[in-house]
Coordinates of C-alpha atoms in Angstrom, one line a residue:
M1 CA 218.0 -31.0 119.1
N2 CA 215.6 -28.1 119.1
S3 CA 212.4 -29.4 121.3
P4 CA 209.5 -31.3 119.7
V5 CA 206.0 -30.0 119.0
F6 CA 203.6 -32.8 119.3
V7 CA 199.7 -32.5 118.5
L8 CA 197.7 -35.2 119.4
E9 CA 194.2 -35.6 118.3
N10 CA 191.4 -38.3 119.2
S11 CA 188.4 -39.8 119.0
W12 CA 185.7 -42.2 119.0
H13 CA 184.0 -44.9 117.5
P14 CA 181.7 -48.1 117.8
L15 CA 182.3 -51.1 117.7
E16 CA 179.7 -53.4 116.6
G17 CA 178.8 -56.0 119.9
K18 CA 181.0 -54.1 121.8
L19 CA 179.1 -51.3 123.5
T20 CA 181.8 -49.9 125.1
G21 CA 183.9 -48.8 121.8
G22 CA 187.2 -47.7 121.0
F23 CA 189.7 -45.0 120.6
C24 CA 191.6 -43.3 117.2
M25 CA 194.4 -42.0 117.7
V26 CA 196.7 -39.8 116.2
L27 CA 200.4 -38.3 117.5
H28 CA 201.2 -35.2 114.8
N29 CA 204.9 -34.2 115.0
M30 CA 205.4 -31.2 114.1
S31 CA 209.1 -31.0 115.4
D32 CA 211.9 -30.5 112.6
E33 CA 213.8 -33.9 112.8
A34 CA 212.7 -38.2 112.6
I35 CA 212.3 -39.1 116.9
S36 CA 212.3 -43.2 116.6
G37 CA 212.6 -45.2 119.9
F38 CA 209.2 -43.0 121.9
R39 CA 206.9 -44.0 124.4
L40 CA 203.5 -42.1 123.7
V41 CA 201.4 -41.4 127.4
F42 CA 197.8 -40.1 127.6
T43 CA 195.8 -39.6 130.3
S44 CA 192.0 -40.4 129.9
L45 CA 189.2 -40.9 132.1
T46 CA 187.6 -43.4 129.9
R47 CA 190.2 -46.4 130.8
V48 CA 191.7 -48.6 128.0
T49 CA 191.0 -52.6 130.0
E50 CA 193.4 -55.2 130.5
D51 CA 192.2 -56.8 127.4
A52 CA 192.4 -54.5 124.5
V53 CA 193.6 -55.2 120.9
C54 CA 195.6 -51.6 119.5
N55 CA 196.0 -51.9 115.8
N56 CA 199.6 -50.2 114.9
A57 CA 200.9 -49.6 118.4
I58 CA 201.5 -51.9 121.7
F59 CA 200.0 -51.5 124.5
S60 CA 203.2 -51.0 127.7
R61 CA 200.6 -50.3 130.5
R62 CA 198.1 -48.6 132.8
N63 CA 198.1 -47.8 136.4
A64 CA 194.4 -45.6 137.1
N65 CA 194.2 -43.2 134.7
F66 CA 198.0 -43.1 133.0
H67 CA 198.5 -45.0 129.8
E68 CA 201.6 -45.7 128.0
V69 CA 201.8 -46.6 124.2
T70 CA 204.5 -47.4 121.8
P71 CA 205.1 -47.6 118.2
P72 CA 205.8 -51.2 116.6
E73 CA 209.0 -52.1 116.7
G74 CA 211.2 -49.7 114.1
F75 CA 209.0 -47.2 113.3
S76 CA 210.5 -43.6 112.4
L77 CA 208.2 -40.8 112.5
A78 CA 209.3 -38.2 110.3
P79 CA 209.0 -34.5 110.7
G80 CA 205.7 -33.9 109.0
A81 CA 204.2 -36.5 109.4
S82 CA 201.6 -38.2 111.3
W83 CA 201.2 -42.2 113.4
S84 CA 197.6 -43.1 113.6
F85 CA 196.9 -45.9 115.7
R86 CA 193.3 -47.8 117.2
I87 CA 192.5 -49.3 121.2
D88 CA 189.5 -51.1 120.9
G89 CA 188.7 -52.2 124.3
L90 CA 187.5 -49.8 127.3
H91 CA 186.3 -49.8 130.3
R92 CA 182.7 -47.7 129.4
P93 CA 181.3 -45.6 126.4
A94 CA 182.7 -42.2 125.4
K95 CA 179.6 -39.8 125.6
H96 CA 181.2 -37.1 125.2
R97 CA 184.1 -34.8 124.2
T98 CA 185.9 -34.4 127.2
D99 CA 185.8 -38.4 127.4
G100 CA 189.0 -39.3 125.2
A101 CA 193.1 -37.9 126.2
K102 CA 193.3 -35.1 128.8
S103 CA 196.7 -34.7 128.7
A104 CA 199.4 -36.4 126.5
Y105 CA 203.3 -36.5 126.0
V106 CA 205.3 -37.7 124.3
T107 CA 209.1 -40.1 126.1
L108 CA 211.4 -40.1 123.5
A109 CA 214.6 -42.8 122.9
D110 CA 216.6 -40.5 124.9
G111 CA 214.5 -40.0 128.1
S112 CA 213.6 -36.6 127.5
H113 CA 209.7 -35.7 128.1
H114 CA 207.8 -33.8 125.7
T115 CA 204.5 -32.5 126.3
C116 CA 201.8 -32.8 123.6
A117 CA 198.5 -30.1 122.6
V118 CA 195.5 -32.3 123.4
G119 CA 192.4 -31.5 121.9
D120 CA 188.8 -32.4 122.2
L121 CA 188.1 -36.3 121.3
M122 CA 186.1 -36.1 118.1
L123 CA 183.3 -38.3 117.3
E124 CA 183.0 -41.5 114.5
G125 CA 179.2 -42.8 113.0
R126 CA 176.7 -40.4 114.0
H127 CA 176.2 -36.8 114.9
S128 CA 178.1 -34.6 116.9
E129 CA 175.6 -32.7 118.3
P130 CA 176.6 -28.9 119.8
A131 CA 176.5 -27.5 122.8
P132 CA 172.7 -26.3 123.6
K133 CA 171.7 -23.1 125.9
L134 CA 171.5 -24.5 129.4
L135 CA 169.1 -21.4 130.9
P136 CA 166.1 -19.8 129.5
E137 CA 165.0 -16.2 129.5
G138 CA 164.9 -15.3 133.2
K139 CA 161.6 -13.3 134.4
V140 CA 161.2 -12.3 138.0
S141 CA 157.8 -11.3 138.9
E142 CA 158.9 -9.3 142.0
P143 CA 161.9 -7.3 140.8
Y144 CA 164.2 -7.5 143.4
F145 CA 168.2 -9.2 142.8
L146 CA 168.3 -11.5 146.0
Q147 CA 169.5 -15.8 145.8
P148 CA 168.9 -17.3 147.6
W149 CA 165.6 -16.3 148.1
P150 CA 164.1 -15.3 151.4
K151 CA 161.8 -17.4 153.7
S152 CA 159.3 -14.0 153.6
S153 CA 158.9 -11.1 151.1
K154 CA 156.8 -8.4 151.4
L155 CA 158.7 -4.7 149.3
S156 CA 156.9 -2.4 147.6
A157 CA 159.7 -1.7 145.3
G158 CA 161.6 2.0 145.2
E159 CA 161.9 4.6 141.7
T160 CA 165.4 5.0 142.8
Y161 CA 168.2 3.1 145.1
P162 CA 170.1 5.3 147.6
V163 CA 174.3 6.0 146.7
A164 CA 174.5 3.5 150.3
L165 CA 173.3 2.6 153.4
C166 CA 175.1 4.9 155.8
L167 CA 175.5 3.2 159.0
A168 CA 173.5 5.1 162.4
N169 CA 175.3 7.1 164.4
E170 CA 174.2 4.6 167.3
A171 CA 176.1 1.6 165.6
S172 CA 178.1 -0.7 167.9
P173 CA 182.0 -0.5 166.9
E174 CA 180.8 -4.3 166.8
A175 CA 178.4 -4.1 164.4
A176 CA 180.4 -1.6 161.9
K177 CA 182.8 -4.3 161.9
A178 CA 180.8 -6.9 159.9
V179 CA 178.9 -3.7 157.7
Y180 CA 183.0 -3.7 157.0
G181 CA 183.8 -7.6 156.9
V182 CA 180.2 -7.3 154.1
Q183 CA 181.4 -4.2 152.3
T184 CA 185.3 -5.9 151.5
L185 CA 182.9 -9.5 150.3
F186 CA 180.9 -7.2 148.1
Q187 CA 184.7 -5.2 147.0
R188 CA 186.9 -8.9 147.1
L189 CA 183.5 -10.3 144.5
F190 CA 182.9 -7.2 142.5
P191 CA 185.7 -4.9 142.5
S192 CA 184.6 -2.1 139.6
A193 CA 181.0 -2.2 141.5
H194 CA 180.0 0.5 143.5
V195 CA 180.0 -0.2 147.3
P196 CA 177.3 -0.4 149.3
F197 CA 177.6 0.6 152.3
A198 CA 179.0 3.6 154.0
L199 CA 180.4 4.0 157.6
K200 CA 178.9 7.7 158.4
P201 CA 176.4 9.6 156.0
V202 CA 176.6 10.3 153.0
N203 CA 174.9 12.7 150.0
E204 CA 171.7 10.1 148.8
G205 CA 172.2 7.9 151.1
R206 CA 170.5 5.8 153.3
T207 CA 170.2 5.4 156.8
L208 CA 170.7 1.8 158.0
S209 CA 169.5 1.4 161.8
L210 CA 171.0 -1.9 163.5
V211 CA 169.0 -3.9 166.4
T212 CA 169.2 -6.7 168.6
D213 CA 166.8 -8.7 168.7
S214 CA 167.1 -12.0 171.6
T215 CA 164.1 -13.6 171.1
L216 CA 165.1 -14.3 167.1
E217 CA 167.9 -17.4 165.8
D218 CA 171.4 -17.2 165.7
V219 CA 170.8 -17.4 162.1
A220 CA 168.0 -14.9 161.3
Y221 CA 167.0 -11.6 160.0
K222 CA 164.6 -9.3 160.1
L223 CA 164.6 -5.9 157.0
T224 CA 162.3 -3.5 157.5
F225 CA 162.5 -0.8 154.6
S226 CA 161.1 2.6 154.4
P227 CA 162.1 6.1 152.3
E228 CA 164.8 7.7 154.9
E229 CA 165.3 3.9 157.0
V230 CA 166.3 0.7 156.9
V231 CA 166.2 -1.6 160.4
L232 CA 168.6 -4.6 160.0
T233 CA 167.3 -7.1 162.9
Y234 CA 169.0 -9.9 164.4
S235 CA 170.3 -11.7 167.6
A236 CA 174.0 -13.2 166.9
S237 CA 176.7 -12.8 164.3
A238 CA 175.5 -14.6 161.6
G239 CA 172.0 -13.0 160.9
L240 CA 173.8 -9.8 161.0
Q241 CA 176.1 -11.0 158.3
Y242 CA 173.2 -12.8 156.1
G243 CA 170.9 -9.8 156.6
L244 CA 173.9 -7.0 155.5
T245 CA 174.6 -9.4 152.5
T246 CA 171.5 -9.3 152.0
L247 CA 171.0 -5.9 151.8
A248 CA 174.2 -6.2 149.3
Q249 CA 172.4 -8.2 146.6
L250 CA 169.6 -5.8 146.6
L251 CA 171.6 -2.8 145.7
H252 CA 174.0 -4.0 143.3
G253 CA 170.9 -5.6 141.5
A254 CA 169.2 -2.5 141.3
R255 CA 172.3 -0.9 140.0
I256 CA 174.0 -3.6 137.5
D257 CA 170.2 -3.5 136.2
P258 CA 167.9 -0.8 136.8
D259 CA 165.3 -2.1 133.9
T260 CA 164.4 -5.5 136.3
F261 CA 165.6 -4.5 139.4
S262 CA 164.6 -2.6 141.7
F263 CA 165.7 -1.1 146.0
P264 CA 162.7 -1.9 148.3
V265 CA 161.2 1.5 149.2
E266 CA 158.4 0.1 151.9
G267 CA 157.7 -3.3 153.5
T268 CA 159.5 -6.4 155.1
I269 CA 162.0 -9.3 154.9
E270 CA 161.9 -12.1 157.3
D271 CA 164.5 -14.5 156.5
S272 CA 166.2 -17.5 158.2
P273 CA 167.4 -20.9 156.4
R274 CA 165.7 -23.6 155.6
Y275 CA 168.7 -26.3 156.4
G276 CA 171.0 -25.8 158.8
W277 CA 174.2 -27.2 156.8
R278 CA 174.2 -25.5 153.5
G279 CA 177.8 -26.3 152.0
C280 CA 180.1 -26.8 149.2
H281 CA 182.6 -29.4 149.0
L282 CA 185.9 -29.2 146.8
D283 CA 188.5 -31.6 145.7
V284 CA 191.7 -30.4 145.4
S285 CA 193.7 -33.5 145.4
R286 CA 193.0 -34.4 141.5
Q287 CA 193.8 -30.8 140.8
F288 CA 195.7 -28.0 143.4
F289 CA 194.3 -24.8 144.0
P290 CA 196.1 -22.2 145.6
T291 CA 195.1 -20.0 148.4
T292 CA 194.0 -17.5 146.5
D293 CA 191.0 -19.6 144.1
V294 CA 190.5 -21.7 148.0
T295 CA 190.1 -18.4 149.9
R296 CA 187.2 -17.1 146.3
L297 CA 185.3 -19.8 146.7
I298 CA 184.7 -19.6 149.8
D299 CA 184.0 -16.1 149.2
I300 CA 181.3 -17.5 146.3
L301 CA 179.7 -19.5 149.3
A302 CA 179.3 -16.9 151.5
W303 CA 177.5 -14.8 148.9
F304 CA 174.9 -17.6 148.7
K305 CA 174.7 -17.8 152.3
L306 CA 176.5 -21.4 152.1
N307 CA 177.4 -22.0 155.7
I308 CA 179.9 -25.5 155.3
F309 CA 183.1 -25.5 153.1
H310 CA 183.6 -29.6 153.0
W311 CA 187.2 -29.1 151.9
H312 CA 188.4 -33.2 150.1
L313 CA 192.0 -32.9 151.3
S314 CA 193.4 -36.9 150.4
D315 CA 192.6 -39.2 147.6
D316 CA 194.6 -41.8 144.9
E317 CA 195.9 -38.6 143.2
A318 CA 197.9 -36.5 145.7
W319 CA 198.0 -35.5 149.5
R320 CA 197.6 -32.3 149.5
L321 CA 197.8 -31.1 153.6
E322 CA 201.3 -30.7 155.3
I323 CA 201.8 -33.3 158.1
K324 CA 204.2 -32.6 159.9
A325 CA 205.3 -36.1 161.5
Y326 CA 205.5 -37.1 158.1
P327 CA 207.0 -34.6 155.5
Q328 CA 207.0 -37.5 152.6
L329 CA 203.2 -36.8 152.1
T330 CA 204.0 -33.8 150.8
T331 CA 207.9 -33.3 149.6
L332 CA 206.3 -36.9 147.6
G333 CA 202.8 -37.7 147.6
A334 CA 201.7 -34.5 146.5
T335 CA 203.4 -34.2 143.1
R336 CA 202.5 -35.9 139.8
G337 CA 205.1 -36.2 137.2
P338 CA 206.5 -38.7 134.2
D339 CA 209.8 -39.6 136.7
E340 CA 207.9 -39.3 140.1
I341 CA 207.0 -41.6 142.4
L342 CA 203.1 -40.2 141.4
L343 CA 202.8 -41.0 137.7
P344 CA 201.1 -38.3 135.2
Q345 CA 197.2 -37.9 136.1
L346 CA 194.1 -36.2 134.8
G347 CA 195.0 -34.0 133.0
N348 CA 199.0 -33.7 133.9
A349 CA 201.5 -34.2 131.4
A350 CA 205.4 -34.7 130.5
E351 CA 205.6 -31.3 133.5
P352 CA 205.8 -32.3 137.1
V353 CA 202.7 -31.0 139.1
A354 CA 202.8 -29.8 142.7
G355 CA 201.2 -28.3 145.5
F356 CA 199.9 -28.6 148.8
Y357 CA 198.7 -26.5 151.7
S358 CA 201.2 -25.4 154.9
Q359 CA 199.4 -25.4 158.1
E360 CA 200.0 -21.3 158.3
E361 CA 198.0 -21.6 155.0
V362 CA 195.4 -24.1 156.2
K363 CA 194.9 -21.8 160.0
A364 CA 194.2 -18.8 157.4
I365 CA 191.5 -20.7 155.5
V366 CA 189.8 -21.6 158.2
A367 CA 189.6 -17.8 160.0
H368 CA 188.8 -16.1 157.5
A369 CA 186.4 -19.3 156.7
A370 CA 185.0 -18.2 160.1
S371 CA 184.5 -14.7 159.8
L372 CA 182.6 -15.5 156.3
S373 CA 179.7 -17.5 159.5
I374 CA 181.2 -20.3 157.3
E375 CA 182.5 -23.8 159.0
V376 CA 185.5 -25.6 157.2
I377 CA 184.8 -29.7 157.2
P378 CA 188.8 -31.5 156.5
E379 CA 188.6 -34.7 154.5
I380 CA 191.4 -37.5 155.3
D381 CA 190.1 -40.3 152.9
I382 CA 190.4 -43.7 154.4
P383 CA 190.4 -46.2 154.3
G384 CA 190.3 -46.8 150.2
H385 CA 191.2 -43.4 148.3
N386 CA 194.9 -43.5 149.2
A387 CA 197.5 -44.7 146.4
A388 CA 199.2 -41.5 146.9
T389 CA 199.8 -42.3 150.6
L390 CA 200.7 -45.6 150.3
A391 CA 203.7 -44.5 147.2
V392 CA 204.9 -42.5 149.9
L393 CA 204.8 -44.7 153.1
Q394 CA 204.8 -48.3 152.1
H395 CA 205.3 -49.9 155.0
L396 CA 201.8 -49.6 155.8
T397 CA 201.2 -52.4 153.4
D398 CA 201.5 -55.9 153.7
G399 CA 204.5 -57.2 152.4
Q400 CA 202.7 -60.5 152.0
E401 CA 199.6 -59.1 150.2
A402 CA 199.7 -59.9 146.0
P403 CA 200.3 -56.7 143.8
D404 CA 197.6 -55.9 141.9
S405 CA 194.8 -58.4 143.6
Y406 CA 191.9 -55.7 143.1
H407 CA 191.1 -52.6 142.0
S408 CA 189.2 -49.9 142.7
V409 CA 186.7 -48.3 140.6
Q410 CA 189.0 -45.6 139.4
G411 CA 191.4 -48.6 138.6
F412 CA 194.0 -47.7 141.1
P413 CA 195.9 -51.2 142.3
N414 CA 196.2 -51.9 146.1
N415 CA 195.3 -48.4 147.2
A416 CA 192.9 -49.1 149.9
L417 CA 194.9 -48.6 153.7
N418 CA 195.0 -52.0 155.5
P419 CA 193.3 -52.6 158.7
A420 CA 194.9 -55.1 160.3
I421 CA 198.2 -53.4 160.0
E422 CA 199.1 -51.8 163.4
E423 CA 201.1 -49.4 162.2
T424 CA 197.7 -47.3 160.2
Y425 CA 196.6 -46.6 163.6
E426 CA 199.6 -45.0 165.1
F427 CA 199.9 -43.0 161.7
L428 CA 196.2 -42.0 161.4
A429 CA 196.9 -41.4 165.0
K430 CA 199.3 -38.6 164.8
V431 CA 197.5 -37.4 161.0
F432 CA 194.9 -36.7 163.4
D433 CA 196.8 -34.8 166.3
E434 CA 197.9 -32.3 163.9
I435 CA 194.6 -31.9 162.0
V436 CA 192.4 -31.0 165.1
P437 CA 194.5 -28.0 166.6
L438 CA 194.5 -26.7 162.7
F439 CA 190.0 -27.6 162.4
P440 CA 187.4 -26.0 165.4
S441 CA 184.8 -27.8 163.6
K442 CA 183.3 -30.3 165.6
Y443 CA 183.3 -33.2 162.2
L444 CA 186.5 -34.3 160.9
H445 CA 185.3 -36.4 158.0
I446 CA 187.0 -39.1 156.7
G447 CA 186.0 -40.5 153.5
G448 CA 185.3 -44.6 153.5
D449 CA 183.5 -44.2 150.2
E450 CA 184.6 -46.7 147.2
V451 CA 186.6 -49.0 148.8
A452 CA 186.4 -52.1 146.1
D453 CA 184.8 -55.5 147.1
G454 CA 187.7 -57.6 147.5
S455 CA 190.3 -56.0 149.0
W456 CA 192.6 -57.0 151.7
M457 CA 191.7 -60.3 150.8
T458 CA 194.8 -61.6 149.2
S459 CA 196.7 -59.9 153.1
P460 CA 197.8 -62.7 155.1
L461 CA 197.3 -60.5 158.4
A462 CA 193.7 -59.3 156.8
K463 CA 193.0 -62.9 157.3
K464 CA 194.1 -63.5 160.3
L465 CA 192.5 -60.3 161.4
M466 CA 189.2 -61.8 160.2
Q467 CA 189.4 -64.7 161.8
E468 CA 190.6 -63.6 165.2
E469 CA 187.8 -61.0 165.5
G470 CA 185.0 -62.5 163.2
L471 CA 184.7 -60.2 160.2
D472 CA 183.4 -61.3 157.4
G473 CA 185.0 -59.6 154.4
T474 CA 186.2 -56.7 152.8
F475 CA 183.0 -54.4 154.6
G476 CA 183.1 -56.3 157.9
L477 CA 187.0 -55.2 158.0
Q478 CA 185.7 -52.2 157.0
S479 CA 183.5 -51.6 159.6
Y480 CA 186.0 -53.3 162.4
F481 CA 188.3 -50.2 160.9
M482 CA 185.9 -47.4 161.5
K483 CA 184.6 -48.3 164.7
R484 CA 188.3 -47.4 165.6
I485 CA 188.6 -44.7 163.9
Q486 CA 185.4 -43.5 165.9
Q487 CA 186.9 -43.9 168.9
M488 CA 189.8 -42.2 168.0
L489 CA 188.2 -38.9 167.3
A490 CA 185.9 -39.3 169.9
E491 CA 189.3 -39.4 172.0
R492 CA 190.6 -35.9 170.5
G493 CA 186.9 -34.4 171.1
R494 CA 185.5 -35.1 167.4
Q495 CA 182.6 -36.5 165.9
L496 CA 182.8 -39.1 162.8
A497 CA 181.6 -37.7 159.6
G498 CA 182.1 -39.8 156.0
W499 CA 180.8 -40.6 152.8
D500 CA 177.4 -43.4 152.8
E501 CA 179.5 -46.6 152.0
V502 CA 180.8 -45.9 156.8
A503 CA 176.9 -48.0 156.9
H504 CA 178.8 -51.1 155.0
G505 CA 179.6 -54.3 157.0
G506 CA 177.3 -53.2 160.4
G507 CA 178.8 -49.3 160.2
V508 CA 179.3 -47.5 163.0
D509 CA 177.7 -45.8 165.9
P510 CA 175.0 -43.7 164.8
T511 CA 174.8 -41.3 167.8
G512 CA 176.9 -38.2 166.4
T513 CA 177.7 -39.9 162.8
L514 CA 177.0 -37.6 160.2
L515 CA 176.8 -39.2 156.8
M516 CA 176.5 -38.0 153.0
A517 CA 174.2 -39.8 150.8
W518 CA 175.6 -39.3 147.7
Q519 CA 175.0 -42.4 145.5
K520 CA 171.6 -42.0 144.9
P521 CA 168.5 -40.2 146.6
E522 CA 167.3 -43.7 148.5
V523 CA 170.8 -44.1 150.4
G524 CA 170.0 -41.3 152.6
I525 CA 166.7 -42.7 153.5
A526 CA 167.7 -45.9 154.6
L527 CA 170.1 -44.1 156.5
A528 CA 168.3 -42.4 158.4
K529 CA 166.2 -45.7 158.8
Q530 CA 169.4 -46.9 160.7
G531 CA 169.8 -44.0 162.2
Y532 CA 172.7 -41.8 161.3
D533 CA 171.8 -38.1 160.9
V534 CA 172.2 -37.3 156.7
V535 CA 173.1 -34.8 154.4
M536 CA 172.1 -35.4 151.0
T537 CA 174.1 -34.6 148.1
P538 CA 173.2 -37.3 145.6
G539 CA 175.6 -37.7 142.6
Q540 CA 172.3 -37.0 140.0
A541 CA 171.4 -33.3 141.6
Y542 CA 174.2 -32.5 143.5
Y543 CA 177.4 -33.0 141.5
L544 CA 178.7 -30.0 139.6
D545 CA 181.3 -32.1 137.6
M546 CA 178.5 -34.1 136.1
V547 CA 178.0 -33.1 132.6
Q548 CA 174.6 -30.9 131.6
D549 CA 173.3 -32.4 128.7
D550 CA 173.4 -35.1 126.4
A551 CA 175.2 -33.1 124.1
W552 CA 177.9 -34.7 123.0
Q553 CA 179.8 -31.6 122.8
E554 CA 178.7 -30.7 126.6
P555 CA 181.7 -31.1 128.8
G556 CA 181.7 -32.9 132.4
A557 CA 181.7 -36.0 133.8
S558 CA 178.2 -38.5 133.2
W559 CA 178.5 -41.7 135.8
A560 CA 176.0 -40.4 137.0
G561 CA 173.8 -39.6 134.0
T562 CA 172.9 -36.4 133.4
V563 CA 172.4 -32.7 135.6
P564 CA 171.1 -29.9 133.4
P565 CA 170.2 -26.5 135.8
A566 CA 166.6 -26.8 136.0
H567 CA 167.3 -30.5 137.7
S568 CA 169.8 -28.7 139.9
Y569 CA 167.2 -26.4 141.2
A570 CA 164.0 -28.7 141.0
Y571 CA 165.4 -31.0 143.1
E572 CA 163.4 -31.4 146.6
A573 CA 166.3 -33.4 148.7
E574 CA 163.7 -34.0 151.5
G575 CA 162.7 -36.7 148.9
D576 CA 160.0 -39.6 150.0
F577 CA 161.5 -38.5 153.3
P578 CA 158.5 -39.6 156.4
E579 CA 157.9 -37.2 158.8
E580 CA 159.4 -38.9 161.5
L581 CA 162.6 -39.6 160.1
R582 CA 163.0 -35.7 158.5
P583 CA 164.5 -34.8 161.9
H584 CA 167.3 -37.0 160.1
M585 CA 168.0 -35.5 157.3
K586 CA 170.5 -32.0 158.0
G587 CA 170.7 -30.4 154.4
V588 CA 172.1 -30.9 151.4
Q589 CA 175.5 -30.0 149.5
A590 CA 176.8 -29.4 146.5
C591 CA 180.3 -32.1 145.5
I592 CA 182.9 -30.0 143.1
W593 CA 184.9 -33.6 142.0
C594 CA 188.5 -32.1 139.7
E595 CA 189.0 -34.6 137.7
H596 CA 187.8 -32.5 134.6
F597 CA 188.4 -29.3 136.1
L598 CA 191.4 -28.2 134.1
S599 CA 191.2 -25.1 133.6
T600 CA 189.2 -21.5 135.8
A601 CA 186.4 -21.3 132.6
Y602 CA 186.1 -25.2 133.1
F603 CA 184.8 -24.5 136.5
N604 CA 183.1 -21.4 136.5
R605 CA 181.0 -23.6 133.1
L606 CA 180.1 -26.5 135.3
V607 CA 180.0 -25.1 138.3
F608 CA 177.9 -22.2 138.2
P609 CA 175.2 -21.4 137.4
R610 CA 174.5 -25.5 139.6
L611 CA 176.0 -24.1 142.5
C612 CA 173.4 -21.1 143.1
A613 CA 170.8 -23.5 142.9
V614 CA 172.5 -25.7 145.9
A615 CA 173.0 -22.6 148.1
E616 CA 168.5 -21.6 147.4
A617 CA 168.0 -25.2 147.8
G618 CA 169.5 -25.3 151.1
W619 CA 167.7 -21.4 152.2
T620 CA 164.7 -21.1 150.4
P621 CA 161.4 -22.9 151.8
K622 CA 159.9 -25.0 148.2
A623 CA 156.9 -22.8 147.8
N624 CA 159.1 -20.2 147.2
K625 CA 161.4 -21.4 144.4
D626 CA 161.0 -20.0 141.0
W627 CA 163.0 -21.3 138.3
L628 CA 162.2 -18.2 136.0
R629 CA 163.7 -15.7 138.1
F630 CA 166.7 -18.0 139.0
A631 CA 167.5 -17.9 135.5
A632 CA 167.6 -13.7 135.3
I633 CA 169.9 -13.6 138.3
A634 CA 171.5 -16.4 139.0
P635 CA 173.7 -15.9 135.0
H636 CA 175.5 -12.4 137.6
A637 CA 176.5 -14.6 140.0
P638 CA 180.3 -14.3 140.8
Q639 CA 183.0 -16.5 139.1
L640 CA 186.3 -18.3 140.5

């Protein structure tokens, strides 16, 4: 039999009396032979409920976003023919073209799997609004290409710009290395552009003098411009890098659009960041990113003067970090496929998908980030979001716990590490012992999010622990677990970072603990009142997988609402923080969750320009923000 070709088309329709609606799916057999006794699998973030009603199909099983259906008994799909069926009963209504099938495959009677081509989710019953333009026509009031905008600037525009900024002869070898470091960063991001620096004088260049001043903060710098010379004053390597990056941006903008942007001929820039934590998170569990993509994203963060890379290395869908004590975590727990221990999810189909980071690769990425003044914060998400871990290490489950006794919000059954099983802590101790030497950051992020209420309630071991320790339900158990984890980290010289649910059930000791407020902005204030240090990363403003417009044809997730670039830019994370609580507000962070990100082009469409907006929120004082200026500069951002 020749390799068959299949196409799956899908649409969403409303249902009277049921807001969630349903799917209509059509499988086209474009092969040369009839097929029978087959099964169809599709993955979709809009999940089918257990009580869904199927018309002309039999719903056979679901695991989170994995759905399997079969045709009626005796059905045969002829060459060139189509099989149509309806599924009425979804867990939420579809709102955008990306809310339907993300991937699909057909399993034939002989057990072979064949990927289907899948198109966008179509809309029945109302107008399918096209995606709009997301940025207005930009306009600059000051002709300088800078993003994020500096704290203070008083500049006069020059009529020309130098060929390069030439390092003064008296510069130290360390300073020359710093200049070369920003030069190579620029060349990686803009390989076809003219370089901004030279290590010796060149014709039509301008002298760059580097001066140290111990009275400046480590992250601060000052630039003084004159027709003959630019003087960069700094006290530490971070300030030097930020100042050099500013110069590279100014010169790059003057070159790419001289009608809009100029290089200063006179004046000063005095600059330092608004917040100490200016972060970007990347989820590599749902979709694996090769090391080249990770290092390029870190380069982009450096260009925008972000200083934290939060690396989300494990989740239900895969474990991505090599742990030598448990090699099966990455031999089995990092692969999804029809015949693998982990079923296809979120865009993968017949072909297995895999990927993990070796410890040597991690060391190289951490060193690369450090050279750009970026700290890498690893995240191993516990106790929830561990379907992959528990599929591999089944001894970490209570064998007497009822299967499918609880489900996560993403639909995974029994996916949380059990706090009552002592082997759980032995496992995590070995994991931490291998992670700590790889990441010099003082924080280790342990997740703590989205543990389903009702988790462990059918586990006899958990019930026994609750009785012995006087714990109340799921979140009492979670707090017990987190307190033990906090102590384990302290023994290894690390402090606990987590999502805001770490505070549930009594939480942990707030001293030295950093929590990320993601569910809504008010959570950050509540955490600060409890004594926690807080990073603001609300889904309603800083989750870069969220859809950017209400239009049906605009792609993205929508559970946190619609997040247009204008909102990400205007959002003020300090919000209603009382003055006395503001010391607990440490900064801001963008989060890139990757359920939807099936291509680099898709990544770039959703991440930019909103990543630039979060970078400016972390650096630029509120009074210096300018939406139209941002709109003029952001389209020139380097992308993945």
